[in-house]
Amino acid sequence: MKPPETLAHVRAYEGGAAWLTRLPDIFDQCVENWNLTKIGATYGGSNVSFAVPVERDGDAAVLKIQLPSPESEHEAAALSIWDGDGAIRLLAHDRARCALLLERCEPGDYLADASDVDPLTVVSDLLPRLWKPAAAPFTRLADAATLWAQEMPEAWQKAGQPCERYLVDAAIDYLTELGKSQRESVLLHQDLHGHNIISAERNAWLAIDPKPLVGERAFSIAPLVRSFEFGHRKEATLYRLDRLSDELGLDRDRALGWTVAQTMAWSFDGGYVATHHQTVRWLLGRSS
């Protein structure tokens, strides 16, 4: 097995080059330990993990090997709590190798690419099933908010100041305010966008790749409000905010604030910098 070229960019991440070097050995060990057969072609949609279809004892599955990171550290724990209710099932977990054996979903199409369903209806049905009571070992949203607020000015500087400073300041204000006034905490999927919801036979749609946190429900629609695959226009963005807040019984102002905050915190690394900043301008009413 060779690491796919789609993972070459992780060499720039802390520990990424070493992980890519170890990846073939980790793969071989997982195949042996879990008695995996019929290994298929690598899935191309993953940016920071290696995933392939496999079989174990004749049953279809997916082997996922993760680049170690704080965001993905407790993915297995989140999947265990959901236990297939709204998310794919965890079949086995090798903590030392950051490897997961997962339920394989067929046909496995992305919600972002579906033309025959209303994606917001899908999300309104899916999210409440993911809001399970949880505490340790997950990072608290309040703690994540504090860290994002501390790191954001330096991240903005290192990225070459790619947006107006008022966007950074607005995000820090929201992080400070909302982080101190948390409502009832539940398990959150902090990256639930149109390419992390896939079609399946067991349920019509299931969540994948959770990057879990524990915090208030209003945070959970942030990645969906900024999901440009569902329409990158001011009207479409505000419609998603308004409709999901209403249908899920969320505080719209807090949902807006969390969307601004997390979108900015995640906006200085990756390929969607300008897109994310435009979304924040719309949410703050500073751009048409």
PDB file of C-alpha atoms in Angstrom:
ATOM      1  CA  MET A   1       0.000   0.000   0.000  1.00  0.00           C
ATOM      2  CA  LYS A   2       1.209   3.487  -0.894  1.00  0.00           C
ATOM      3  CA  PRO A   3      -0.267   6.600   0.744  1.00  0.00           C
ATOM      4  CA  PRO A   4      -2.492   8.264  -1.877  1.00  0.00           C
ATOM      5  CA  GLU A   5      -1.421  11.555  -3.426  1.00  0.00           C
ATOM      6  CA  THR A   6      -4.550  13.178  -1.961  1.00  0.00           C
ATOM      7  CA  LEU A   7      -2.847  12.956   1.453  1.00  0.00           C
ATOM      8  CA  ALA A   8       0.426  14.566   0.367  1.00  0.00           C
ATOM      9  CA  HIS A   9      -0.645  17.896   1.882  1.00  0.00           C
ATOM     10  CA  VAL A  10      -0.601  16.484   5.427  1.00  0.00           C
ATOM     11  CA  ARG A  11       3.211  16.664   5.331  1.00  0.00           C
ATOM     12  CA  ALA A  12       2.731  20.319   6.267  1.00  0.00           C
ATOM     13  CA  TYR A  13       0.858  19.331   9.448  1.00  0.00           C
ATOM     14  CA  GLU A  14       2.553  18.648  12.746  1.00  0.00           C
ATOM     15  CA  GLY A  15       3.593  14.981  12.665  1.00  0.00           C
ATOM     16  CA  GLY A  16       2.133  14.571   9.187  1.00  0.00           C
ATOM     17  CA  ALA A  17       5.301  13.463   7.391  1.00  0.00           C
ATOM     18  CA  ALA A  18       6.084  10.847  10.035  1.00  0.00           C
ATOM     19  CA  TRP A  19       2.503   9.549   9.919  1.00  0.00           C
ATOM     20  CA  LEU A  20       2.645   9.131   6.145  1.00  0.00           C
ATOM     21  CA  THR A  21       5.888   7.174   6.503  1.00  0.00           C
ATOM     22  CA  ARG A  22       4.275   4.840   9.080  1.00  0.00           C
ATOM     23  CA  LEU A  23       0.970   4.513   7.244  1.00  0.00           C
ATOM     24  CA  PRO A  24       1.825   1.390   5.151  1.00  0.00           C
ATOM     25  CA  ASP A  25       2.938  -0.482   8.291  1.00  0.00           C
ATOM     26  CA  ILE A  26      -0.157   0.621  10.225  1.00  0.00           C
ATOM     27  CA  PHE A  27      -2.299  -0.549   7.342  1.00  0.00           C
ATOM     28  CA  ASP A  28      -0.626  -3.973   7.265  1.00  0.00           C
ATOM     29  CA  GLN A  29      -1.044  -4.375  11.026  1.00  0.00           C
ATOM     30  CA  CYS A  30      -4.752  -3.501  10.871  1.00  0.00           C
ATOM     31  CA  VAL A  31      -5.327  -5.942   8.026  1.00  0.00           C
ATOM     32  CA  GLU A  32      -3.638  -8.711   9.995  1.00  0.00           C
ATOM     33  CA  ASN A  33      -5.154  -7.932  13.404  1.00  0.00           C
ATOM     34  CA  TRP A  34      -8.714  -7.611  12.119  1.00  0.00           C
ATOM     35  CA  ASN A  35      -8.402 -10.354   9.475  1.00  0.00           C
ATOM     36  CA  LEU A  36      -9.442  -8.025   6.666  1.00  0.00           C
ATOM     37  CA  THR A  37      -9.894  -9.198   3.079  1.00  0.00           C
ATOM     38  CA  LYS A  38     -11.165  -7.911  -0.284  1.00  0.00           C
ATOM     39  CA  ILE A  39      -9.520  -4.536   0.129  1.00  0.00           C
ATOM     40  CA  GLY A  40     -10.798  -2.038  -2.413  1.00  0.00           C
ATOM     41  CA  ALA A  41      -9.623   1.248  -3.860  1.00  0.00           C
ATOM     42  CA  THR A  42      -8.935   4.137  -1.500  1.00  0.00           C
ATOM     43  CA  TYR A  43     -11.822   6.528  -0.907  1.00  0.00           C
ATOM     44  CA  GLY A  44     -10.887   9.887  -2.363  1.00  0.00           C
ATOM     45  CA  GLY A  45     -13.004  12.197  -0.218  1.00  0.00           C
ATOM     46  CA  SER A  46     -10.939  12.139   2.965  1.00  0.00           C
ATOM     47  CA  ASN A  47      -8.445  14.948   3.585  1.00  0.00           C
ATOM     48  CA  VAL A  48      -6.697  13.858   6.796  1.00  0.00           C
ATOM     49  CA  SER A  49      -7.306  10.113   6.997  1.00  0.00           C
ATOM     50  CA  PHE A  50      -6.834   6.988   4.906  1.00  0.00           C
ATOM     51  CA  ALA A  51     -10.001   5.019   4.199  1.00  0.00           C
ATOM     52  CA  VAL A  52     -10.627   1.885   2.116  1.00  0.00           C
ATOM     53  CA  PRO A  53     -13.492  -0.588   1.717  1.00  0.00           C
ATOM     54  CA  VAL A  54     -12.736  -3.997   3.200  1.00  0.00           C
ATOM     55  CA  GLU A  55     -14.447  -7.160   4.374  1.00  0.00           C
ATOM     56  CA  ARG A  56     -14.167  -8.862   7.752  1.00  0.00           C
ATOM     57  CA  ASP A  57     -15.569 -12.379   8.083  1.00  0.00           C
ATOM     58  CA  GLY A  58     -17.505 -11.811   4.875  1.00  0.00           C
ATOM     59  CA  ASP A  59     -19.151  -8.578   6.076  1.00  0.00           C
ATOM     60  CA  ALA A  60     -18.606  -5.258   4.321  1.00  0.00           C
ATOM     61  CA  ALA A  61     -16.756  -2.584   6.318  1.00  0.00           C
ATOM     62  CA  VAL A  62     -14.468   0.427   5.975  1.00  0.00           C
ATOM     63  CA  LEU A  63     -10.967   0.696   7.408  1.00  0.00           C
ATOM     64  CA  LYS A  64     -10.161   4.266   8.445  1.00  0.00           C
ATOM     65  CA  ILE A  65      -6.701   5.258   9.682  1.00  0.00           C
ATOM     66  CA  GLN A  66      -6.554   8.769  11.111  1.00  0.00           C
ATOM     67  CA  LEU A  67      -3.830  11.349  11.244  1.00  0.00           C
ATOM     68  CA  PRO A  68      -3.575  11.852  15.031  1.00  0.00           C
ATOM     69  CA  SER A  69      -5.094  15.218  16.000  1.00  0.00           C
ATOM     70  CA  PRO A  70      -7.133  16.707  18.854  1.00  0.00           C
ATOM     71  CA  GLU A  71     -10.176  17.123  16.589  1.00  0.00           C
ATOM     72  CA  SER A  72     -10.412  13.442  15.670  1.00  0.00           C
ATOM     73  CA  GLU A  73      -9.083  12.005  18.936  1.00  0.00           C
ATOM     74  CA  HIS A  74     -12.493  11.006  20.301  1.00  0.00           C
ATOM     75  CA  GLU A  75     -14.295  10.060  17.085  1.00  0.00           C
ATOM     76  CA  ALA A  76     -14.600   6.433  18.206  1.00  0.00           C
ATOM     77  CA  ALA A  77     -16.100   7.480  21.541  1.00  0.00           C
ATOM     78  CA  ALA A  78     -18.716   9.615  19.788  1.00  0.00           C
ATOM     79  CA  LEU A  79     -19.642   6.833  17.381  1.00  0.00           C
ATOM     80  CA  SER A  80     -19.979   4.459  20.339  1.00  0.00           C
ATOM     81  CA  ILE A  81     -22.448   6.786  22.049  1.00  0.00           C
ATOM     82  CA  TRP A  82     -24.516   7.224  18.879  1.00  0.00           C
ATOM     83  CA  ASP A  83     -24.412   3.459  18.299  1.00  0.00           C
ATOM     84  CA  GLY A  84     -25.737   3.791  14.769  1.00  0.00           C
ATOM     85  CA  ASP A  85     -28.541   6.220  15.639  1.00  0.00           C
ATOM     86  CA  GLY A  86     -28.020   8.957  13.061  1.00  0.00           C
ATOM     87  CA  ALA A  87     -24.395   8.014  12.391  1.00  0.00           C
ATOM     88  CA  ILE A  88     -22.396   5.129  10.990  1.00  0.00           C
ATOM     89  CA  ARG A  89     -21.624   2.290  13.385  1.00  0.00           C
ATOM     90  CA  LEU A  90     -18.225   1.675  14.911  1.00  0.00           C
ATOM     91  CA  LEU A  91     -17.255  -1.998  14.541  1.00  0.00           C
ATOM     92  CA  ALA A  92     -13.785  -1.928  16.114  1.00  0.00           C
ATOM     93  CA  HIS A  93     -11.216   0.578  17.338  1.00  0.00           C
ATOM     94  CA  ASP A  94      -7.430   0.400  17.644  1.00  0.00           C
ATOM     95  CA  ARG A  95      -6.562   3.431  19.770  1.00  0.00           C
ATOM     96  CA  ALA A  96      -2.788   2.990  19.519  1.00  0.00           C
ATOM     97  CA  ARG A  97      -2.884   3.083  15.710  1.00  0.00           C
ATOM     98  CA  CYS A  98      -5.699   5.666  15.444  1.00  0.00           C
ATOM     99  CA  ALA A  99      -7.579   3.121  13.337  1.00  0.00           C
ATOM    100  CA  LEU A 100     -11.310   2.484  13.132  1.00  0.00           C
ATOM    101  CA  LEU A 101     -13.283  -0.291  11.496  1.00  0.00           C
ATOM    102  CA  LEU A 102     -16.591   1.198  10.406  1.00  0.00           C
ATOM    103  CA  GLU A 103     -19.916   0.177   8.954  1.00  0.00           C
ATOM    104  CA  ARG A 104     -19.892   0.481   5.161  1.00  0.00           C
ATOM    105  CA  CYS A 105     -22.789   2.531   3.834  1.00  0.00           C
ATOM    106  CA  GLU A 106     -24.172   1.912   0.379  1.00  0.00           C
ATOM    107  CA  PRO A 107     -24.697   3.633  -1.956  1.00  0.00           C
ATOM    108  CA  GLY A 108     -22.678   6.126   0.113  1.00  0.00           C
ATOM    109  CA  ASP A 109     -23.572   9.235  -1.870  1.00  0.00           C
ATOM    110  CA  TYR A 110     -23.028  12.659  -0.330  1.00  0.00           C
ATOM    111  CA  LEU A 111     -26.030  14.727   0.704  1.00  0.00           C
ATOM    112  CA  ALA A 112     -24.290  17.655  -0.995  1.00  0.00           C
ATOM    113  CA  ASP A 113     -24.734  15.877  -4.346  1.00  0.00           C
ATOM    114  CA  ALA A 114     -28.341  14.740  -3.865  1.00  0.00           C
ATOM    115  CA  SER A 115     -30.854  16.362  -6.211  1.00  0.00           C
ATOM    116  CA  ASP A 116     -33.992  14.490  -5.140  1.00  0.00           C
ATOM    117  CA  VAL A 117     -34.187  15.484  -1.444  1.00  0.00           C
ATOM    118  CA  ASP A 118     -34.419  18.674   0.566  1.00  0.00           C
ATOM    119  CA  PRO A 119     -31.102  18.724   2.477  1.00  0.00           C
ATOM    120  CA  LEU A 120     -32.457  20.863   5.308  1.00  0.00           C
ATOM    121  CA  THR A 121     -35.283  18.390   5.910  1.00  0.00           C
ATOM    122  CA  VAL A 122     -32.659  15.646   6.151  1.00  0.00           C
ATOM    123  CA  VAL A 123     -30.632  17.697   8.621  1.00  0.00           C
ATOM    124  CA  SER A 124     -33.650  18.619  10.760  1.00  0.00           C
ATOM    125  CA  ASP A 125     -34.401  14.915  11.147  1.00  0.00           C
ATOM    126  CA  LEU A 126     -30.789  13.874  11.722  1.00  0.00           C
ATOM    127  CA  LEU A 127     -29.476  16.409  14.225  1.00  0.00           C
ATOM    128  CA  PRO A 128     -31.819  15.658  17.171  1.00  0.00           C
ATOM    129  CA  ARG A 129     -30.753  12.018  17.015  1.00  0.00           C
ATOM    130  CA  LEU A 130     -27.137  13.077  17.506  1.00  0.00           C
ATOM    131  CA  TRP A 131     -27.848  15.279  20.534  1.00  0.00           C
ATOM    132  CA  LYS A 132     -27.045  12.642  23.147  1.00  0.00           C
ATOM    133  CA  PRO A 133     -26.021  13.439  26.742  1.00  0.00           C
ATOM    134  CA  ALA A 134     -22.229  13.286  27.043  1.00  0.00           C
ATOM    135  CA  ALA A 135     -19.306  14.583  29.109  1.00  0.00           C
ATOM    136  CA  ALA A 136     -15.776  13.135  29.315  1.00  0.00           C
ATOM    137  CA  PRO A 137     -13.646  12.445  27.343  1.00  0.00           C
ATOM    138  CA  PHE A 138     -14.893  15.084  24.914  1.00  0.00           C
ATOM    139  CA  THR A 139     -13.587  18.645  24.702  1.00  0.00           C
ATOM    140  CA  ARG A 140     -16.097  21.185  25.995  1.00  0.00           C
ATOM    141  CA  LEU A 141     -17.273  23.806  23.529  1.00  0.00           C
ATOM    142  CA  ALA A 142     -16.533  26.501  26.121  1.00  0.00           C
ATOM    143  CA  ASP A 143     -12.894  25.387  26.269  1.00  0.00           C
ATOM    144  CA  ALA A 144     -12.633  25.224  22.486  1.00  0.00           C
ATOM    145  CA  ALA A 145     -14.079  28.749  22.284  1.00  0.00           C
ATOM    146  CA  THR A 146     -11.434  30.066  24.679  1.00  0.00           C
ATOM    147  CA  LEU A 147      -8.654  28.462  22.644  1.00  0.00           C
ATOM    148  CA  TRP A 148     -10.027  29.736  19.316  1.00  0.00           C
ATOM    149  CA  ALA A 149     -10.271  33.291  20.686  1.00  0.00           C
ATOM    150  CA  GLN A 150      -6.662  33.134  21.907  1.00  0.00           C
ATOM    151  CA  GLU A 151      -5.269  31.718  18.655  1.00  0.00           C
ATOM    152  CA  MET A 152      -7.253  33.689  16.087  1.00  0.00           C
ATOM    153  CA  PRO A 153      -5.293  36.986  15.978  1.00  0.00           C
ATOM    154  CA  GLU A 154      -2.002  35.164  15.421  1.00  0.00           C
ATOM    155  CA  ALA A 155      -3.598  32.860  12.831  1.00  0.00           C
ATOM    156  CA  TRP A 156      -4.908  35.925  10.995  1.00  0.00           C
ATOM    157  CA  GLN A 157      -1.439  37.485  11.014  1.00  0.00           C
ATOM    158  CA  LYS A 158       0.316  34.304   9.856  1.00  0.00           C
ATOM    159  CA  ALA A 159      -2.184  33.896   7.013  1.00  0.00           C
ATOM    160  CA  GLY A 160      -1.244  37.335   5.723  1.00  0.00           C
ATOM    161  CA  GLN A 161      -4.319  39.188   7.039  1.00  0.00           C
ATOM    162  CA  PRO A 162      -6.607  37.729   4.331  1.00  0.00           C
ATOM    163  CA  CYS A 163      -9.720  39.537   5.608  1.00  0.00           C
ATOM    164  CA  GLU A 164     -10.746  42.673   7.421  1.00  0.00           C
ATOM    165  CA  ARG A 165      -9.785  42.845  11.092  1.00  0.00           C
ATOM    166  CA  TYR A 166     -13.394  43.516  12.130  1.00  0.00           C
ATOM    167  CA  LEU A 167     -14.283  39.924  11.154  1.00  0.00           C
ATOM    168  CA  VAL A 168     -11.671  38.635  13.590  1.00  0.00           C
ATOM    169  CA  ASP A 169     -12.819  40.995  16.335  1.00  0.00           C
ATOM    170  CA  ALA A 170     -16.490  40.051  15.856  1.00  0.00           C
ATOM    171  CA  ALA A 171     -15.639  36.350  16.105  1.00  0.00           C
ATOM    172  CA  ILE A 172     -13.605  36.867  19.274  1.00  0.00           C
ATOM    173  CA  ASP A 173     -16.468  38.839  20.828  1.00  0.00           C
ATOM    174  CA  TYR A 174     -18.903  36.019  20.080  1.00  0.00           C
ATOM    175  CA  LEU A 175     -16.496  33.379  21.377  1.00  0.00           C
ATOM    176  CA  THR A 176     -16.021  35.276  24.611  1.00  0.00           C
ATOM    177  CA  GLU A 177     -19.720  35.983  25.131  1.00  0.00           C
ATOM    178  CA  LEU A 178     -21.176  32.639  24.079  1.00  0.00           C
ATOM    179  CA  GLY A 179     -18.485  30.518  25.665  1.00  0.00           C
ATOM    180  CA  LYS A 180     -19.340  31.941  29.093  1.00  0.00           C
ATOM    181  CA  SER A 181     -23.094  31.402  28.775  1.00  0.00           C
ATOM    182  CA  GLN A 182     -23.470  27.813  27.644  1.00  0.00           C
ATOM    183  CA  ARG A 183     -26.919  26.259  27.592  1.00  0.00           C
ATOM    184  CA  GLU A 184     -27.583  22.535  28.192  1.00  0.00           C
ATOM    185  CA  SER A 185     -24.713  20.477  26.783  1.00  0.00           C
ATOM    186  CA  VAL A 186     -25.058  17.565  24.374  1.00  0.00           C
ATOM    187  CA  LEU A 187     -22.748  15.649  22.068  1.00  0.00           C
ATOM    188  CA  LEU A 188     -22.030  17.773  18.980  1.00  0.00           C
ATOM    189  CA  HIS A 189     -20.830  16.926  15.478  1.00  0.00           C
ATOM    190  CA  GLN A 190     -18.833  20.069  14.779  1.00  0.00           C
ATOM    191  CA  ASP A 191     -18.260  19.364  11.084  1.00  0.00           C
ATOM    192  CA  LEU A 192     -21.709  18.286   9.854  1.00  0.00           C
ATOM    193  CA  HIS A 193     -21.747  19.630   6.302  1.00  0.00           C
ATOM    194  CA  GLY A 194     -23.062  18.189   3.052  1.00  0.00           C
ATOM    195  CA  HIS A 195     -20.059  15.930   2.471  1.00  0.00           C
ATOM    196  CA  ASN A 196     -20.196  14.400   5.970  1.00  0.00           C
ATOM    197  CA  ILE A 197     -23.721  13.027   5.534  1.00  0.00           C
ATOM    198  CA  ILE A 198     -23.990   9.972   3.272  1.00  0.00           C
ATOM    199  CA  SER A 199     -26.757   7.740   1.975  1.00  0.00           C
ATOM    200  CA  ALA A 200     -27.196   4.244   3.372  1.00  0.00           C
ATOM    201  CA  GLU A 201     -29.528   1.260   3.237  1.00  0.00           C
ATOM    202  CA  ARG A 202     -30.049   0.966   6.999  1.00  0.00           C
ATOM    203  CA  ASN A 203     -31.118   4.602   7.231  1.00  0.00           C
ATOM    204  CA  ALA A 204     -31.606   7.006   4.366  1.00  0.00           C
ATOM    205  CA  TRP A 205     -28.824   9.313   5.627  1.00  0.00           C
ATOM    206  CA  LEU A 206     -26.085   8.907   8.235  1.00  0.00           C
ATOM    207  CA  ALA A 207     -23.406  11.212   9.623  1.00  0.00           C
ATOM    208  CA  ILE A 208     -19.690  10.465   9.335  1.00  0.00           C
ATOM    209  CA  ASP A 209     -16.433  12.063  10.560  1.00  0.00           C
ATOM    210  CA  PRO A 210     -17.784  13.819  13.674  1.00  0.00           C
ATOM    211  CA  LYS A 211     -14.865  15.778  15.232  1.00  0.00           C
ATOM    212  CA  PRO A 212     -16.921  15.746  18.458  1.00  0.00           C
ATOM    213  CA  LEU A 213     -17.420  18.409  21.097  1.00  0.00           C
ATOM    214  CA  VAL A 214     -19.785  18.749  24.046  1.00  0.00           C
ATOM    215  CA  GLY A 215     -21.782  21.958  24.116  1.00  0.00           C
ATOM    216  CA  GLU A 216     -25.073  23.691  23.397  1.00  0.00           C
ATOM    217  CA  ARG A 217     -27.355  22.706  20.522  1.00  0.00           C
ATOM    218  CA  ALA A 218     -27.274  26.151  18.867  1.00  0.00           C
ATOM    219  CA  PHE A 219     -23.650  25.511  17.859  1.00  0.00           C
ATOM    220  CA  SER A 220     -24.498  22.411  15.850  1.00  0.00           C
ATOM    221  CA  ILE A 221     -25.927  24.172  12.777  1.00  0.00           C
ATOM    222  CA  ALA A 222     -22.827  26.347  12.229  1.00  0.00           C
ATOM    223  CA  PRO A 223     -21.223  24.060   9.600  1.00  0.00           C
ATOM    224  CA  LEU A 224     -24.567  23.742   7.812  1.00  0.00           C
ATOM    225  CA  VAL A 225     -25.228  27.464   7.677  1.00  0.00           C
ATOM    226  CA  ARG A 226     -21.848  27.977   5.982  1.00  0.00           C
ATOM    227  CA  SER A 227     -22.252  24.907   3.719  1.00  0.00           C
ATOM    228  CA  PHE A 228     -21.690  26.620   0.378  1.00  0.00           C
ATOM    229  CA  GLU A 229     -22.582  23.396  -1.438  1.00  0.00           C
ATOM    230  CA  PHE A 230     -26.213  24.200  -0.522  1.00  0.00           C
ATOM    231  CA  GLY A 231     -25.938  27.653  -2.075  1.00  0.00           C
ATOM    232  CA  HIS A 232     -23.233  30.277  -1.635  1.00  0.00           C
ATOM    233  CA  ARG A 233     -25.395  33.382  -1.628  1.00  0.00           C
ATOM    234  CA  LYS A 234     -26.432  35.719   1.137  1.00  0.00           C
ATOM    235  CA  GLU A 235     -30.090  34.761   0.745  1.00  0.00           C
ATOM    236  CA  ALA A 236     -29.329  31.028   0.868  1.00  0.00           C
ATOM    237  CA  THR A 237     -27.036  31.381   3.890  1.00  0.00           C
ATOM    238  CA  LEU A 238     -29.581  33.359   5.917  1.00  0.00           C
ATOM    239  CA  TYR A 239     -32.355  31.001   4.831  1.00  0.00           C
ATOM    240  CA  ARG A 240     -30.439  28.032   6.252  1.00  0.00           C
ATOM    241  CA  LEU A 241     -29.865  29.919   9.507  1.00  0.00           C
ATOM    242  CA  ASP A 242     -33.508  30.967   9.826  1.00  0.00           C
ATOM    243  CA  ARG A 243     -35.074  27.668   8.840  1.00  0.00           C
ATOM    244  CA  LEU A 244     -32.832  25.372  10.884  1.00  0.00           C
ATOM    245  CA  SER A 245     -33.119  27.616  13.935  1.00  0.00           C
ATOM    246  CA  ASP A 246     -36.902  27.539  13.634  1.00  0.00           C
ATOM    247  CA  GLU A 247     -37.358  23.843  12.876  1.00  0.00           C
ATOM    248  CA  LEU A 248     -34.934  22.730  15.587  1.00  0.00           C
ATOM    249  CA  GLY A 249     -36.114  25.216  18.220  1.00  0.00           C
ATOM    250  CA  LEU A 250     -32.732  26.953  18.495  1.00  0.00           C
ATOM    251  CA  ASP A 251     -31.906  30.501  19.579  1.00  0.00           C
ATOM    252  CA  ARG A 252     -31.212  32.184  16.222  1.00  0.00           C
ATOM    253  CA  ASP A 253     -28.904  34.845  17.664  1.00  0.00           C
ATOM    254  CA  ARG A 254     -26.742  32.262  19.418  1.00  0.00           C
ATOM    255  CA  ALA A 255     -26.684  30.064  16.299  1.00  0.00           C
ATOM    256  CA  LEU A 256     -25.582  33.065  14.224  1.00  0.00           C
ATOM    257  CA  GLY A 257     -22.882  33.918  16.757  1.00  0.00           C
ATOM    258  CA  TRP A 258     -21.501  30.396  16.863  1.00  0.00           C
ATOM    259  CA  THR A 259     -21.494  30.249  13.062  1.00  0.00           C
ATOM    260  CA  VAL A 260     -19.472  33.457  12.831  1.00  0.00           C
ATOM    261  CA  ALA A 261     -17.138  32.263  15.595  1.00  0.00           C
ATOM    262  CA  GLN A 262     -16.363  28.765  14.330  1.00  0.00           C
ATOM    263  CA  THR A 263     -16.255  29.778  10.672  1.00  0.00           C
ATOM    264  CA  MET A 264     -13.596  32.383  11.447  1.00  0.00           C
ATOM    265  CA  ALA A 265     -11.684  30.018  13.734  1.00  0.00           C
ATOM    266  CA  TRP A 266     -11.491  27.502  10.882  1.00  0.00           C
ATOM    267  CA  SER A 267     -10.970  30.032   8.095  1.00  0.00           C
ATOM    268  CA  PHE A 268      -7.211  30.528   7.976  1.00  0.00           C
ATOM    269  CA  ASP A 269      -6.195  27.017   6.951  1.00  0.00           C
ATOM    270  CA  GLY A 270      -7.502  25.154   3.920  1.00  0.00           C
ATOM    271  CA  GLY A 271      -8.909  25.941   0.519  1.00  0.00           C
ATOM    272  CA  TYR A 272     -12.010  27.953   1.434  1.00  0.00           C
ATOM    273  CA  VAL A 273     -10.585  31.069   3.074  1.00  0.00           C
ATOM    274  CA  ALA A 274     -12.325  33.639   0.854  1.00  0.00           C
ATOM    275  CA  THR A 275     -15.582  31.651   0.840  1.00  0.00           C
ATOM    276  CA  HIS A 276     -15.729  31.481   4.639  1.00  0.00           C
ATOM    277  CA  HIS A 277     -14.955  35.171   5.057  1.00  0.00           C
ATOM    278  CA  GLN A 278     -17.700  36.134   2.607  1.00  0.00           C
ATOM    279  CA  THR A 279     -20.157  34.001   4.564  1.00  0.00           C
ATOM    280  CA  VAL A 280     -19.231  35.829   7.781  1.00  0.00           C
ATOM    281  CA  ARG A 281     -19.702  39.216   6.111  1.00  0.00           C
ATOM    282  CA  TRP A 282     -23.229  38.195   5.123  1.00  0.00           C
ATOM    283  CA  LEU A 283     -24.027  37.006   8.637  1.00  0.00           C
ATOM    284  CA  LEU A 284     -22.796  40.291  10.105  1.00  0.00           C
ATOM    285  CA  GLY A 285     -24.810  42.286   7.568  1.00  0.00           C
ATOM    286  CA  ARG A 286     -21.728  43.936   6.112  1.00  0.00           C
ATOM    287  CA  SER A 287     -21.983  42.736   2.508  1.00  0.00           C
ATOM    288  CA  SER A 288     -24.730  42.200  -0.069  1.00  0.00           C
TER     289      SER A 288
END
